[in-house]
mmCIF file with all atom_site columns, C-alpha atoms in Angstrom:
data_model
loop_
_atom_site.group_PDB
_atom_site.id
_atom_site.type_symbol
_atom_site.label_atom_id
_atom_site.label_alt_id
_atom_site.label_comp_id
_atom_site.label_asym_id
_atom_site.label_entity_id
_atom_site.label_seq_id
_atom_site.pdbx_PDB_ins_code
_atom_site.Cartn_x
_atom_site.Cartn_y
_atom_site.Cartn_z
_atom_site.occupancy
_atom_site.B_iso_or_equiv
_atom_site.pdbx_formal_charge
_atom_site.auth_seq_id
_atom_site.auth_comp_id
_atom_site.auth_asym_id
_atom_site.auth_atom_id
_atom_site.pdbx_PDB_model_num
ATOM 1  C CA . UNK A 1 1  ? 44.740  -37.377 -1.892  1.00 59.00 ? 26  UNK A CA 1
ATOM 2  C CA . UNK A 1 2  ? 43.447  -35.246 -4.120  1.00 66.00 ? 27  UNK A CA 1
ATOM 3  C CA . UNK A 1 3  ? 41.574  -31.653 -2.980  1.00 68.00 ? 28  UNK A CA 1
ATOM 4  C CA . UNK A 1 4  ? 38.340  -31.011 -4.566  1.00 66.00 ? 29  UNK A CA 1
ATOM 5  C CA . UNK A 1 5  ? 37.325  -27.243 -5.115  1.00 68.00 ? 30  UNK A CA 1
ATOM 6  C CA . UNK A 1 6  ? 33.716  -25.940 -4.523  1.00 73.00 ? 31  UNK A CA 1
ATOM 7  C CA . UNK A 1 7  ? 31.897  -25.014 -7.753  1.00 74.00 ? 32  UNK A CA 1
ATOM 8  C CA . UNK A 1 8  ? 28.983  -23.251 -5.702  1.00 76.00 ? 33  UNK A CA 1
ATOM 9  C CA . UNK A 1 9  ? 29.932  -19.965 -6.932  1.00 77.00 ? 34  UNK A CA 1
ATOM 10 C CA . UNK A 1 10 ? 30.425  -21.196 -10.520 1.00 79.00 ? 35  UNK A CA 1
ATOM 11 C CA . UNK A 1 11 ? 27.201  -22.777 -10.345 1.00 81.00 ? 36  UNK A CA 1
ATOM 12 C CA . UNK A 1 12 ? 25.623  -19.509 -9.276  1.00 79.00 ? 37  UNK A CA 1
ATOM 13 C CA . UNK A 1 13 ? 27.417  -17.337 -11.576 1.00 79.00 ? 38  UNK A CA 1
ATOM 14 C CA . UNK A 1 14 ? 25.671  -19.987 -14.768 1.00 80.00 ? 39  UNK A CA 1
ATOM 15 C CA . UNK A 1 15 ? 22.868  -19.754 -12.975 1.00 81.00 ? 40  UNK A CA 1
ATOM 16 C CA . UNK A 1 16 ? 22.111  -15.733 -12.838 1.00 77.00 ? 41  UNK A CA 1
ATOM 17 C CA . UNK A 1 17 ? 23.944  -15.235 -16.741 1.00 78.00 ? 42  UNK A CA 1
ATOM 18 C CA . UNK A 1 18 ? 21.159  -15.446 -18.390 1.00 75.00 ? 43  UNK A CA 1
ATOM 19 C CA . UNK A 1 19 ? 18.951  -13.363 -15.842 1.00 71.00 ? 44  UNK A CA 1
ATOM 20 C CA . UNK A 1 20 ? 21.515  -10.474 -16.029 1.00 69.00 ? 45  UNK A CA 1
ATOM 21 C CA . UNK A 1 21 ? 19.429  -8.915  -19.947 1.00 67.00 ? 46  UNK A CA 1
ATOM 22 C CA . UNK A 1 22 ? 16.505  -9.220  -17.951 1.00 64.00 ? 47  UNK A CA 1
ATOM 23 C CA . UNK A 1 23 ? 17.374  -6.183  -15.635 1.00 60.00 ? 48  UNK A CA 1
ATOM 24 C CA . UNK A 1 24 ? 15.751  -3.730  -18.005 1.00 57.00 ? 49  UNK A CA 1
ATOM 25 C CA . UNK A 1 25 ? 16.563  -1.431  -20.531 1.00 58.00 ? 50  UNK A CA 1
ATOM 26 C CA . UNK A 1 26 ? 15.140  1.541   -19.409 1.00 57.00 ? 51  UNK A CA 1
ATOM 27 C CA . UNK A 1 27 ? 14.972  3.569   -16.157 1.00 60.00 ? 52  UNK A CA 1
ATOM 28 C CA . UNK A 1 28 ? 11.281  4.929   -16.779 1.00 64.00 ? 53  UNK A CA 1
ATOM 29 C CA . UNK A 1 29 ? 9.669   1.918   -17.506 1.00 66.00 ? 54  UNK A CA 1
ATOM 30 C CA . UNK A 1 30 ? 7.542   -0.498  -19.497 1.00 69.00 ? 55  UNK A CA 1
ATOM 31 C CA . UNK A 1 31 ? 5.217   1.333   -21.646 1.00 74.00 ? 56  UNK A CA 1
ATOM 32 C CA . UNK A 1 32 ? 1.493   1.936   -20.684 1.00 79.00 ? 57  UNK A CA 1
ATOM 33 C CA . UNK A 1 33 ? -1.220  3.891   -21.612 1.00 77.00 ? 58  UNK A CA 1
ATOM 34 C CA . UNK A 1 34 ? -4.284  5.283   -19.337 1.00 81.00 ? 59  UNK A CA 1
ATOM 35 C CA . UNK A 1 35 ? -7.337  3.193   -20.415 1.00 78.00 ? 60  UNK A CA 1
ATOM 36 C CA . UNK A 1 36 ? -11.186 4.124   -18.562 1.00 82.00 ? 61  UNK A CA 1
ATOM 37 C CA . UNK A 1 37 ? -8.802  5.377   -15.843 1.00 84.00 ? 62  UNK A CA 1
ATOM 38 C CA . UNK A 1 38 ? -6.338  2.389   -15.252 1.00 84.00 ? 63  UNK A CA 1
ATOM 39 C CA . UNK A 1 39 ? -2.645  2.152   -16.493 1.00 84.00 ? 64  UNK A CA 1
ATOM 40 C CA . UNK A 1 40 ? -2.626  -0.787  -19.157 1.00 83.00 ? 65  UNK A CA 1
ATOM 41 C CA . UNK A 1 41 ? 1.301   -1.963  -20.703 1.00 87.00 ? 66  UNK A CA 1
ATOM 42 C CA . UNK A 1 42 ? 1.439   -1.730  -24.102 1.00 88.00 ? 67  UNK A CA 1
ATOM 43 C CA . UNK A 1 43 ? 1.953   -5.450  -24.867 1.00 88.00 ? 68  UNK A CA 1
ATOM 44 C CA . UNK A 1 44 ? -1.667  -6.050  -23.749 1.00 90.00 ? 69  UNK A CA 1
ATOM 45 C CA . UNK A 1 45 ? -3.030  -3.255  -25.382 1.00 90.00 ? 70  UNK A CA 1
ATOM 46 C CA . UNK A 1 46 ? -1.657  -4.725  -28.916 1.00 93.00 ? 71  UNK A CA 1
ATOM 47 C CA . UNK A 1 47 ? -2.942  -8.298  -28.243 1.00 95.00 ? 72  UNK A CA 1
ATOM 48 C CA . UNK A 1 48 ? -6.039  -6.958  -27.961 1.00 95.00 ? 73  UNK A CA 1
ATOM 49 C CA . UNK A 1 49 ? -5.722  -4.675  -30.485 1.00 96.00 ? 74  UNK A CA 1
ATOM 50 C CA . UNK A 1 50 ? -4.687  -8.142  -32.537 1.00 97.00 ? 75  UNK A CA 1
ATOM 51 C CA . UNK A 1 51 ? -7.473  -10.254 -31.490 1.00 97.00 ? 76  UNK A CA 1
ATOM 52 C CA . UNK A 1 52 ? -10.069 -7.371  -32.697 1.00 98.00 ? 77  UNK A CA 1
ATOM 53 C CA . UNK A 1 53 ? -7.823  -7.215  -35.614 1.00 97.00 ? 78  UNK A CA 1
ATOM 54 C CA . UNK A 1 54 ? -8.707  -11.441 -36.338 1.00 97.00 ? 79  UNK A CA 1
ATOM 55 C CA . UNK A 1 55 ? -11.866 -11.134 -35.943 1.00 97.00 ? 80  UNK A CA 1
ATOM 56 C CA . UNK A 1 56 ? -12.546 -8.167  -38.554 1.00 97.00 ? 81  UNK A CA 1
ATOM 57 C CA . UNK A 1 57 ? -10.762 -10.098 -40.802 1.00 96.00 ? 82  UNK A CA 1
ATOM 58 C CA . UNK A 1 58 ? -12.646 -13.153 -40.228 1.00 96.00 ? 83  UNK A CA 1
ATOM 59 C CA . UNK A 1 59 ? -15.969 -11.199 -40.487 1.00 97.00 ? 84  UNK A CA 1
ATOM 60 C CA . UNK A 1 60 ? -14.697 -9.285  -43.393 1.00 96.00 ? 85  UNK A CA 1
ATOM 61 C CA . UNK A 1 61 ? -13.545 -13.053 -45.241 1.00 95.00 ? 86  UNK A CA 1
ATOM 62 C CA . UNK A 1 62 ? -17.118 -14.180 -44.219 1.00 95.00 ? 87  UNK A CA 1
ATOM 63 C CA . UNK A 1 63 ? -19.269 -11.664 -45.469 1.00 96.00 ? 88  UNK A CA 1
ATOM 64 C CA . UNK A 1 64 ? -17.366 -11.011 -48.854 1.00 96.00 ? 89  UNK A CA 1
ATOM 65 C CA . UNK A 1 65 ? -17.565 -14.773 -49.766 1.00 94.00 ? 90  UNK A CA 1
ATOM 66 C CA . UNK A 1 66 ? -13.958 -15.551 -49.357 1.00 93.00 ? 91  UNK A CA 1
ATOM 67 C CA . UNK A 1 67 ? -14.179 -17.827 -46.652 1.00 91.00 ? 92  UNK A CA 1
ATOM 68 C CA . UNK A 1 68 ? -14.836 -20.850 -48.816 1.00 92.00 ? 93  UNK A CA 1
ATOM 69 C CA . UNK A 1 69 ? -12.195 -19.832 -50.950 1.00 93.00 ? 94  UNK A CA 1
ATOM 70 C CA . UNK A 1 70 ? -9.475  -18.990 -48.811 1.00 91.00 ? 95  UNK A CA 1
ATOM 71 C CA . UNK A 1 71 ? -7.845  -22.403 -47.157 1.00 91.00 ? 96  UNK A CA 1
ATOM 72 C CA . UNK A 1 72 ? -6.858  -22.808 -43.501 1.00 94.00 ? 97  UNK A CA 1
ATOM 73 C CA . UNK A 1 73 ? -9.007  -19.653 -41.859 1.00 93.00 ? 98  UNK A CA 1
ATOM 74 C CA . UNK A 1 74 ? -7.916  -20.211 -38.856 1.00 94.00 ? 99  UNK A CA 1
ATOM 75 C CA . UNK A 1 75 ? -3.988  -19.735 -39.737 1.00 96.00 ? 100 UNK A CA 1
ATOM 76 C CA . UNK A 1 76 ? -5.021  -16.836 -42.010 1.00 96.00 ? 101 UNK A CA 1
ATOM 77 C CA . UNK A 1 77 ? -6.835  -14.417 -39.335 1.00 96.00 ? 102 UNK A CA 1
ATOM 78 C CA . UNK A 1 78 ? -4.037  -15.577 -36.524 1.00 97.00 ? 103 UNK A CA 1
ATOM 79 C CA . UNK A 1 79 ? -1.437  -14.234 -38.916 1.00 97.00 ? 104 UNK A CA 1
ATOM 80 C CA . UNK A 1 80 ? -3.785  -10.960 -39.718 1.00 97.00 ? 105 UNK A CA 1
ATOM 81 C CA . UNK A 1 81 ? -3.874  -10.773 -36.174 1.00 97.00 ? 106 UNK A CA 1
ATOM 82 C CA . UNK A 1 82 ? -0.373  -11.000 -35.594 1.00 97.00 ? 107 UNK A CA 1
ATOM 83 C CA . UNK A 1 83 ? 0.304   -8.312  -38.103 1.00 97.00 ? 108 UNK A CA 1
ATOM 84 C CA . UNK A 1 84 ? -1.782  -6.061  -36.728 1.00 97.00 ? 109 UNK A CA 1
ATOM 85 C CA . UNK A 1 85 ? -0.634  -6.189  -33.240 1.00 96.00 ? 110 UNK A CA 1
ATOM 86 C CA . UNK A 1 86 ? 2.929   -5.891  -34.109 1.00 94.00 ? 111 UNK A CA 1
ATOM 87 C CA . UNK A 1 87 ? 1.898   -3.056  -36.213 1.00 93.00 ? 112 UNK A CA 1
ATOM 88 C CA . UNK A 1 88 ? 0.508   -1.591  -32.411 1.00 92.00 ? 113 UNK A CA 1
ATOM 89 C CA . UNK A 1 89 ? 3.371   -2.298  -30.806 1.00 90.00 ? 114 UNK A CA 1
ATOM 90 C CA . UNK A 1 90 ? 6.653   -0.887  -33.270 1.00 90.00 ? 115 UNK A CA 1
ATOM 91 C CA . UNK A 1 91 ? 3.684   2.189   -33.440 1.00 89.00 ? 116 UNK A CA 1
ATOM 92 C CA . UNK A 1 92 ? 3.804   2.456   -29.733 1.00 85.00 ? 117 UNK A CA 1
ATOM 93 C CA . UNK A 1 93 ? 7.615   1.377   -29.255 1.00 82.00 ? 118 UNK A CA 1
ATOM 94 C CA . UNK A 1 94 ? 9.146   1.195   -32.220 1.00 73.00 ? 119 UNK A CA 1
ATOM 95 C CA . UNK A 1 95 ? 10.872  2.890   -34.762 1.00 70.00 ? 120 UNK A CA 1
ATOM 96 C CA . UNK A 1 96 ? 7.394   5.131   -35.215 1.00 65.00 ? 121 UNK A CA 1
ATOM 97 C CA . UNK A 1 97 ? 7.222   6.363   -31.749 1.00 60.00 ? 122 UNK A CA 1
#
């Protein structure tokens, strides 16, 4: 007869791999900044800082007569966007901290 071994632990071990890089990287936290007197993380401070950053553009493309030139608006100020909140965030965490 042949003995079977449990894999329980082996199971639990592939489970909790991948969660082990989520522990953190630093001991004094995820970076915030004090906004009308609450603590906001950075990460939401540069999306918004993004979406502002989308709609300038798209009010700058409309009132300089380049919306009906420039194809697929919507992609355009999402990428503007984009820019500009990762610009935020490498300012705030990044390499220009």
């Amino acid at each position: 007869m042949r003995k079977t071994t449990s894999r329980a632990p082996l199971r639990a071990a592939a489970t909790l791999a991948p969660a082990l890089p989520l522990a953190g990287c630093t001991s004094r936290g995820a970076p915030s900044y004090v906004l009308f007197g609450a603590y906001f993380p950075l990460w939401l401070v540069s999306a918004i800082v993004g979406i502002i950053g989308a709609i300038v553009a798209h009010r700058v493309f409309v009132a300089t007569g380049w919306a009906a030139t420039v194809p697929y608006q919507l992609a355009v100020c999402t990428a503007i966007g984009l820019v500009v909140a990762v610009i935020v965030w490498l300012a705030g965490t990044g390499p220009f901290a």
